[in-house]
Short mmCIF file of C-alpha atoms in Angstrom, two decimals:
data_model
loop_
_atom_site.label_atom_id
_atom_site.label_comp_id
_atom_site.label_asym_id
_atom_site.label_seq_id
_atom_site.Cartn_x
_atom_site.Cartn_y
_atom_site.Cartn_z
CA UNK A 1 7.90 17.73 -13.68
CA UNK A 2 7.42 18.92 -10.03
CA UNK A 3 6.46 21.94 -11.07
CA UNK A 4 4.24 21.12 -13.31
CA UNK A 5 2.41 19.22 -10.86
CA UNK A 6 2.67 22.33 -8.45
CA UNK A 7 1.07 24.11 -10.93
CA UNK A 8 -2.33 21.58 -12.02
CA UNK A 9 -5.47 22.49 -11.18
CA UNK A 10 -5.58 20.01 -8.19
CA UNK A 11 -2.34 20.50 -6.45
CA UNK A 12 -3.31 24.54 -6.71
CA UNK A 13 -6.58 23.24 -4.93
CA UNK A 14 -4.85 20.86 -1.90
CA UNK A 15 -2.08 24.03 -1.41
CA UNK A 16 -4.17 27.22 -1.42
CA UNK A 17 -8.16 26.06 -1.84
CA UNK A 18 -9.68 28.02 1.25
CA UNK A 19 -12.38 24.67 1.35
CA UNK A 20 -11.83 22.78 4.86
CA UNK A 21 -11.86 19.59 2.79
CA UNK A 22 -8.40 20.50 0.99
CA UNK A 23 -5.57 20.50 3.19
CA UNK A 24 -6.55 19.89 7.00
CA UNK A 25 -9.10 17.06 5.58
CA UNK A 26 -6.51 14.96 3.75
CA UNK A 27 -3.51 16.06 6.66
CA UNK A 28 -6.05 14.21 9.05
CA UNK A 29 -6.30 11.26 6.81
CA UNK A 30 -2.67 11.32 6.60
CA UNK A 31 -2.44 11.36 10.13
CA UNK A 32 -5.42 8.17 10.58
CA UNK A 33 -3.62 6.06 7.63
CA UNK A 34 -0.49 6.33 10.09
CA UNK A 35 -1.77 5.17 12.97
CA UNK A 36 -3.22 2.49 11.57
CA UNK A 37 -0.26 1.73 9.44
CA UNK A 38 2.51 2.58 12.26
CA UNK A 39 0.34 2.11 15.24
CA UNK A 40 -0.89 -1.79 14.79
CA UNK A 41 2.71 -2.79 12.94
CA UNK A 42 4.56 -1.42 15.99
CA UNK A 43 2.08 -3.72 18.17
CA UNK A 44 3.09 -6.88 15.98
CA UNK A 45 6.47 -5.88 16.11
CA UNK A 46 6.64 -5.83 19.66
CA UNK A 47 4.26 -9.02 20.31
CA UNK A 48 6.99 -10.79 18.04
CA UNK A 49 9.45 -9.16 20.27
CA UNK A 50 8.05 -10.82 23.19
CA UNK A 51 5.55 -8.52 24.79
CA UNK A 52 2.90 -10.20 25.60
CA UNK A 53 4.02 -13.45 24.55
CA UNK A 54 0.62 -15.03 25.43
CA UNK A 55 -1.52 -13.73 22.42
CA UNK A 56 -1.55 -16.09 19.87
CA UNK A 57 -0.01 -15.06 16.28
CA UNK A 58 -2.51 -16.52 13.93
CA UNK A 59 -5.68 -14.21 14.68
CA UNK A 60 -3.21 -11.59 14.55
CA UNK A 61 -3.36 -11.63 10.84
CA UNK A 62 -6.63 -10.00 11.07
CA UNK A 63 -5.09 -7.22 11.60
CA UNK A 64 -3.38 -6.56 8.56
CA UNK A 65 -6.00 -5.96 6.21
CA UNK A 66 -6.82 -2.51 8.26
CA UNK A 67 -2.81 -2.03 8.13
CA UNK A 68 -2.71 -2.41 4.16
CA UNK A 69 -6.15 -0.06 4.46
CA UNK A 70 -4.32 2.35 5.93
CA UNK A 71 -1.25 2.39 3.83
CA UNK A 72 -3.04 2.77 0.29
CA UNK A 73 -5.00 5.89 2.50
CA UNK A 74 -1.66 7.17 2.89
CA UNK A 75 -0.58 6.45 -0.26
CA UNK A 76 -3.24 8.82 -2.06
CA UNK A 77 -3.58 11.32 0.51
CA UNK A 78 0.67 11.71 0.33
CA UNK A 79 0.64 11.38 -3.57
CA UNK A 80 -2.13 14.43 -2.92
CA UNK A 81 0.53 16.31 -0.37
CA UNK A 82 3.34 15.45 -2.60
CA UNK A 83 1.17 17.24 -5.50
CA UNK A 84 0.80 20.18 -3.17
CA UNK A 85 3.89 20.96 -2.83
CA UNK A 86 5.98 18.92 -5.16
CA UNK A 87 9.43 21.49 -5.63
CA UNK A 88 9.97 21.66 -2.05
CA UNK A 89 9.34 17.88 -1.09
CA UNK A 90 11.23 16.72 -3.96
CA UNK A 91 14.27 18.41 -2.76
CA UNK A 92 13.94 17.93 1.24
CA UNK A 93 16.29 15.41 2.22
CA UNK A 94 13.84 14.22 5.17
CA UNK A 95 11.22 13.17 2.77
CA UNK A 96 13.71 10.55 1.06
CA UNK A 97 14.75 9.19 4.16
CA UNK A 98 10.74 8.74 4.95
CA UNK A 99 10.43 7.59 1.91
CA UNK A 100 13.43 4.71 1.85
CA UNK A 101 11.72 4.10 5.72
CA UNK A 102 8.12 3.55 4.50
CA UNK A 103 9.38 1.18 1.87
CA UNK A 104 11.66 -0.77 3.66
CA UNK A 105 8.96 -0.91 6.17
CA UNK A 106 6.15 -2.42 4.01
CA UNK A 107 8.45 -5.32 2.77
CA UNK A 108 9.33 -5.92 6.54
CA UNK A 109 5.00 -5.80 7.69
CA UNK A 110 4.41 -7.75 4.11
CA UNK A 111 7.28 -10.43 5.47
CA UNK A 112 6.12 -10.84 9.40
CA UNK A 113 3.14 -11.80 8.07
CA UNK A 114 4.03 -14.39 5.32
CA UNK A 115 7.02 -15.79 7.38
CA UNK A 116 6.07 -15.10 10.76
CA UNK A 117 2.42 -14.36 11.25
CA UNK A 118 1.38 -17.06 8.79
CA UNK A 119 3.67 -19.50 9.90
CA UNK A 120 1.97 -23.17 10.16
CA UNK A 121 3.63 -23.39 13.70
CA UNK A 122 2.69 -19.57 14.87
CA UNK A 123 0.69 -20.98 17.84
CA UNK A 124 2.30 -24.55 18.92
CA UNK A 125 5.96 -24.31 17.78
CA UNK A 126 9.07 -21.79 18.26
CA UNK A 127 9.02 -18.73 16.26
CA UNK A 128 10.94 -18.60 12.87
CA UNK A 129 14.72 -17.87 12.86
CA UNK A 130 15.12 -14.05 12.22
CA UNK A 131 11.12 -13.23 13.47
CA UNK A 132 12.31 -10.88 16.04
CA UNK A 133 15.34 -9.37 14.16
CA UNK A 134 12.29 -9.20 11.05
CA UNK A 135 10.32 -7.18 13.78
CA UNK A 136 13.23 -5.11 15.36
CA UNK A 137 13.75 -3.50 11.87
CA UNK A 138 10.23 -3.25 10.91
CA UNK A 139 10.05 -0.93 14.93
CA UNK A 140 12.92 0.91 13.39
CA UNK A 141 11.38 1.72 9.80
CA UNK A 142 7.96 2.80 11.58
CA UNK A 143 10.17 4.64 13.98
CA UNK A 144 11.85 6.18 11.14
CA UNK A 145 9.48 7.28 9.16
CA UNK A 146 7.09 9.20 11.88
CA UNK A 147 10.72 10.85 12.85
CA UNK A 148 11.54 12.16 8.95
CA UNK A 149 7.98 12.87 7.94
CA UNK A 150 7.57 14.79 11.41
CA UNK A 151 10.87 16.52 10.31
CA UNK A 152 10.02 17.70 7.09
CA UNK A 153 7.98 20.76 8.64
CA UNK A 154 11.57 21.24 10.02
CA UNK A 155 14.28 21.04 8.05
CA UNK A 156 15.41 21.56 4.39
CA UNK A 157 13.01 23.32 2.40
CA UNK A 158 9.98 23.58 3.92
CA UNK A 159 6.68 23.36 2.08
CA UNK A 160 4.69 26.94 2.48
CA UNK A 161 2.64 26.62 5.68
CA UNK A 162 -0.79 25.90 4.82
CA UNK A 163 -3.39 28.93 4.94
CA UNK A 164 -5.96 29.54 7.85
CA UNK B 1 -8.91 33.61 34.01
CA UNK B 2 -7.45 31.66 30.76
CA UNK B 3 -5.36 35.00 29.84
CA UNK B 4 -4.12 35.20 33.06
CA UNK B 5 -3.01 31.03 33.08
CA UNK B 6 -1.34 32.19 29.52
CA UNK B 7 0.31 35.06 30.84
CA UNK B 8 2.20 32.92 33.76
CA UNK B 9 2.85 29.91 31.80
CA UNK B 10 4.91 31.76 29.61
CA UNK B 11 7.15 33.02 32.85
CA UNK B 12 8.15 29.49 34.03
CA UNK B 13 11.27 28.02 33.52
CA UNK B 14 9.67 25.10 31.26
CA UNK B 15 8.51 28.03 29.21
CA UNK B 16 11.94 29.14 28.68
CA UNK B 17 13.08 25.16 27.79
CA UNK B 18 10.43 25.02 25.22
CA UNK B 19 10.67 28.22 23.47
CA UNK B 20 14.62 28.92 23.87
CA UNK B 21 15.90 25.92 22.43
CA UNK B 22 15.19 24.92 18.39
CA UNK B 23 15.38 21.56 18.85
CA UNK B 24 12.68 20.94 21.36
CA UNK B 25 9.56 21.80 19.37
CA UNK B 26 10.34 19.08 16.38
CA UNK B 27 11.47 16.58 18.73
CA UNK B 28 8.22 16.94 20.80
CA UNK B 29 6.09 16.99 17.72
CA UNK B 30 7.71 13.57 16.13
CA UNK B 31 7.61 12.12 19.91
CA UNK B 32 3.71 13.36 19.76
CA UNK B 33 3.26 11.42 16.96
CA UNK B 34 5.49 8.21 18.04
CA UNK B 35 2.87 8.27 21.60
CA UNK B 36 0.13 8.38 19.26
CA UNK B 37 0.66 5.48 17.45
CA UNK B 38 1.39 3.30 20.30
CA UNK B 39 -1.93 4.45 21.84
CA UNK B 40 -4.06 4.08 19.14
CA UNK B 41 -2.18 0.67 18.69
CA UNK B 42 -2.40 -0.85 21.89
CA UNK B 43 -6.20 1.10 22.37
CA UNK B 44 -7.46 0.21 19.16
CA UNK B 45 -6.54 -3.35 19.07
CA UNK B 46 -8.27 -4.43 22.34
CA UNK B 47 -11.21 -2.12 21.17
CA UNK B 48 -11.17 -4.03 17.69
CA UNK B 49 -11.25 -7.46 19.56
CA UNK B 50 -14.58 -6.23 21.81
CA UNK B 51 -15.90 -5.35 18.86
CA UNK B 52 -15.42 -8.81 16.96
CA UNK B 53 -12.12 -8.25 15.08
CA UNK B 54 -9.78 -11.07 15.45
CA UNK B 55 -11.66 -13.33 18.22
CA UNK B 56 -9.28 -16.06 18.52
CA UNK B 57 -7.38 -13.80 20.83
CA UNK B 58 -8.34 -14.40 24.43
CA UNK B 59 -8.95 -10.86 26.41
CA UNK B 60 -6.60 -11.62 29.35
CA UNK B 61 -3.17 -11.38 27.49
CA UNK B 62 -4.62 -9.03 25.11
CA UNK B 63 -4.77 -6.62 28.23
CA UNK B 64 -0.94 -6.95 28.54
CA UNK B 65 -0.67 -4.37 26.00
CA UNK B 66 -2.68 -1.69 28.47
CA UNK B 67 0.88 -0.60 29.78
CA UNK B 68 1.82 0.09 25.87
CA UNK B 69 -1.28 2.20 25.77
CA UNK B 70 -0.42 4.10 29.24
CA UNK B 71 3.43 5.15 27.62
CA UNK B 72 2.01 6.44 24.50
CA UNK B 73 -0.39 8.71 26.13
CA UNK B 74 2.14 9.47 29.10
CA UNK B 75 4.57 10.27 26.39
CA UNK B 76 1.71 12.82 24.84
CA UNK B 77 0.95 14.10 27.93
CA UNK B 78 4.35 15.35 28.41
CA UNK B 79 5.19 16.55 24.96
CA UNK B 80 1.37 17.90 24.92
CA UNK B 81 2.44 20.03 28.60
CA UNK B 82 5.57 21.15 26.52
CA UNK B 83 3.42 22.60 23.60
CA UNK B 84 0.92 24.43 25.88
CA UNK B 85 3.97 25.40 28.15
CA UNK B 86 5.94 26.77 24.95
CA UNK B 87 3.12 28.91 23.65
CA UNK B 88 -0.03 29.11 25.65
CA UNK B 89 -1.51 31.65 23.16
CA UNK B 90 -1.75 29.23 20.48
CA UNK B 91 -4.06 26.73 22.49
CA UNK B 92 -6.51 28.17 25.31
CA UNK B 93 -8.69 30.41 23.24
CA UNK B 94 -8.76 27.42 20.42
CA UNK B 95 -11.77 26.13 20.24
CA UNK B 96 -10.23 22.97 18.83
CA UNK B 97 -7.89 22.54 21.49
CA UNK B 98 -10.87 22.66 24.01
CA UNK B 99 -13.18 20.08 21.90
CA UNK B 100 -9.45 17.63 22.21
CA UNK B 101 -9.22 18.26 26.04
CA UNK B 102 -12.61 17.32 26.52
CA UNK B 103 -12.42 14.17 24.43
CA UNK B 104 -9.26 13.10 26.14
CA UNK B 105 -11.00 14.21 29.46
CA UNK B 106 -14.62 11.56 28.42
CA UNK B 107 -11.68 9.20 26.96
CA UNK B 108 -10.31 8.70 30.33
CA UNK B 109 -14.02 8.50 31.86
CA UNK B 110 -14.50 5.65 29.63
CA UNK B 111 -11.38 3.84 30.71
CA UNK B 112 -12.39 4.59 34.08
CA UNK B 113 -15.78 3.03 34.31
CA UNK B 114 -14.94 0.15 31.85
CA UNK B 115 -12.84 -0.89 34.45
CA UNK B 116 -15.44 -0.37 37.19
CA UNK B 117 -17.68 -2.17 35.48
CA UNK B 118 -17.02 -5.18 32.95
CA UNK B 119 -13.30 -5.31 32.87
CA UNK B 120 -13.46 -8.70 34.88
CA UNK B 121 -16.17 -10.22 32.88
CA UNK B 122 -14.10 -9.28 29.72
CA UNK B 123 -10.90 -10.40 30.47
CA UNK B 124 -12.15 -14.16 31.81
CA UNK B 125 -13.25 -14.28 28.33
CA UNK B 126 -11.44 -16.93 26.39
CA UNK B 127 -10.77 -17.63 22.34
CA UNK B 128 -13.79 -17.14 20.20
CA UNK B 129 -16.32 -15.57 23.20
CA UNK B 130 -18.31 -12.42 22.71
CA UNK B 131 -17.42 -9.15 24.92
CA UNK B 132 -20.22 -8.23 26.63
CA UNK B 133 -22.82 -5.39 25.61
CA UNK B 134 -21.43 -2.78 27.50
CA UNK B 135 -17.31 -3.31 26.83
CA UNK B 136 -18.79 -3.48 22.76
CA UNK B 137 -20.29 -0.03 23.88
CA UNK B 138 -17.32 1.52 25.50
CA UNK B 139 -14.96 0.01 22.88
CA UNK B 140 -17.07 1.92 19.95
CA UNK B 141 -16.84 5.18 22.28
CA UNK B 142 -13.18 4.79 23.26
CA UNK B 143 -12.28 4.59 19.21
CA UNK B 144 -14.93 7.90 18.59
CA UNK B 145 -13.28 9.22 20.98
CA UNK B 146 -9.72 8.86 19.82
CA UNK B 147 -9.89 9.37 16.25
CA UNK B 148 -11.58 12.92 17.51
CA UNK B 149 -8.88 13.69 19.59
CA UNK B 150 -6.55 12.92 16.58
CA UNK B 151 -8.66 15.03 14.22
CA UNK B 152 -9.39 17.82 16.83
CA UNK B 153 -5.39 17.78 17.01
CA UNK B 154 -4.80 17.58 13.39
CA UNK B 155 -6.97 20.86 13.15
CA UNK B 156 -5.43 22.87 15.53
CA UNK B 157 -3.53 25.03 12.34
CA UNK B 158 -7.01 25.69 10.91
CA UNK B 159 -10.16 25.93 12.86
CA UNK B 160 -7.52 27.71 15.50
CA UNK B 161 -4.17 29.48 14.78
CA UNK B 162 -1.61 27.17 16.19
CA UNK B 163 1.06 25.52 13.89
#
């Protein structure tokens, strides 16, 4: 199965196409999905934490639209990467770990914003019970990922570097 | 003059760190990445609020987060000094890691003179107000700005030769 998709037409393309919009392209929208993904969920995490206690919750929820952009950008452009180089991915134990990280952090964004976020009382009352132990483990997933995806380059087998 | 600068970074005793021990390139590269995502967190939220995005959020607590902003691009600084300490070769003939100094370089111009000029006015601003003309300005330039320096990074392998 990984090997087959190795071997289609489009994972041959993201791996060894000599076109700038192949590899770098979709790395970089890897790389924007994250930030937007990682980058605004660690700021909610650590508002719920307490920093910056004085911005309110509520408008907060704004916010997650661009986060839920950004993870279906990552989505595609890492089913694209996964394509790429499917053998090697498959059997790198980093990229499991990501992948347990990224789920388990989704459910904990999705849940900070129905429990917490949401939460009639975000602005006038006292935070749920379990908001910042919610937003502690969602710091940790986010944390967790960027570490094992960073890692994969590193350890295990690595995917082929890309071409220049 | 930049051959030369290569030639003696690669003497120093930070060269040595980065280059004689496995374990500091990956850690660098996943802090890297941990610094960017606070910046462009902390950044791009008080950008997105000048720029209309969630404007029930008053500016003045909102700027609490600058300090957030500050450790992720202190933390890239250093990790950033560790690459270009490690292996000077790789960056100061790439074009692409010129274009990213620069950016970082007119990113930190912006910061500069949004605070010389309508930082006050912003932050008085309350739940629901507009930021003024010029923070709406800087805010669209400071994201530009960033997401280049991200993609100007991200193509360091391939419009230079650094990995």
């Amino acid at each position: 199965m990984n090997i087959w998709l190795e071997q289609t037409a489009f994972g041959t393309w993201v791996r060894e196409g000599s076109s700038f919009w192949g590899y770098p392209t979709i790395l970089f929208l890897h790389t924007v999905g994250m930030a937007c993904v990682a980058g605004f969920a660690a700021i909610v995490d650590l508002r719920v934490l307490g920093v910056a206690s004085d911005i309110p919750l509520s408008p907060i929820d704004r916010l997650f639209p661009i986060m839920w952009a950004g993870f279906w950008v990552n989505a595609l452009s890492g089913t694209a990467l996964y394509i790429a180089d499917a053998t090697t991915k498959f059997t790198n134990p980093a990229f499991a770990v990501k992948m347990t990280f990224v789920a388990l952090g989704v459910v904990t964004v999705h849940l900070l914003r129905t429990r917490v976020i949401r939460h009639p009382a975000a602005d006038t009352g006292p935070m749920p019970a379990g908001a910042k132990l919610l937003a502690a483990t969602s710091l940790v997933c986010w944390l967790g990922a960027i570490t094992a995806g960073r890692l994969m380059a590193y350890v295990g087998p690595v995917s082929g570097l890309p071409i220049n | 003059m930049l051959d030369a600068f290569a030639k003696w970074v690669v003497t120093t005793r930070l060269s040595a760190f980065v280059t004689g021990r496995p374990w500091v390139w990956p850690a660098s590269e996943t802090l890297h990445f941990i610094g960017l995502c606070l910046l462009v967190g902390a950044v791009g939220l008080m950008d997105l609020r000048m720029l209309g995005v969630a404007k029930r959020i008053p500016f003045a607590p909102l700027f609490r987060l600058v300090p957030w902003g500050v450790l992720g691009f202190a933390i890239n600084l250093v990790t950033g000094v560790l690459f270009l300490a490690g292996h000077p070769e790789q960056y100061v003939h790439n074009g692409a890691f010129q274009l990213k100094m620069f950016f970082v370089l007119l990113a930190g111009i912006n910061v500069v003179l949004f605070n010389l000029t309508v930082f006050r006015k912003t932050a008085a601003l309350g739940p629901g107000d507009d930021a003024p003309t010029g923070a709406r300005i800087m805010a669209a330039v400071s994201l530009f700005l960033w997401f280049g320096v991200m993609y100007l990074g991200r193509m360091l392998p391939y419009i230079g030769n650094s990995f």
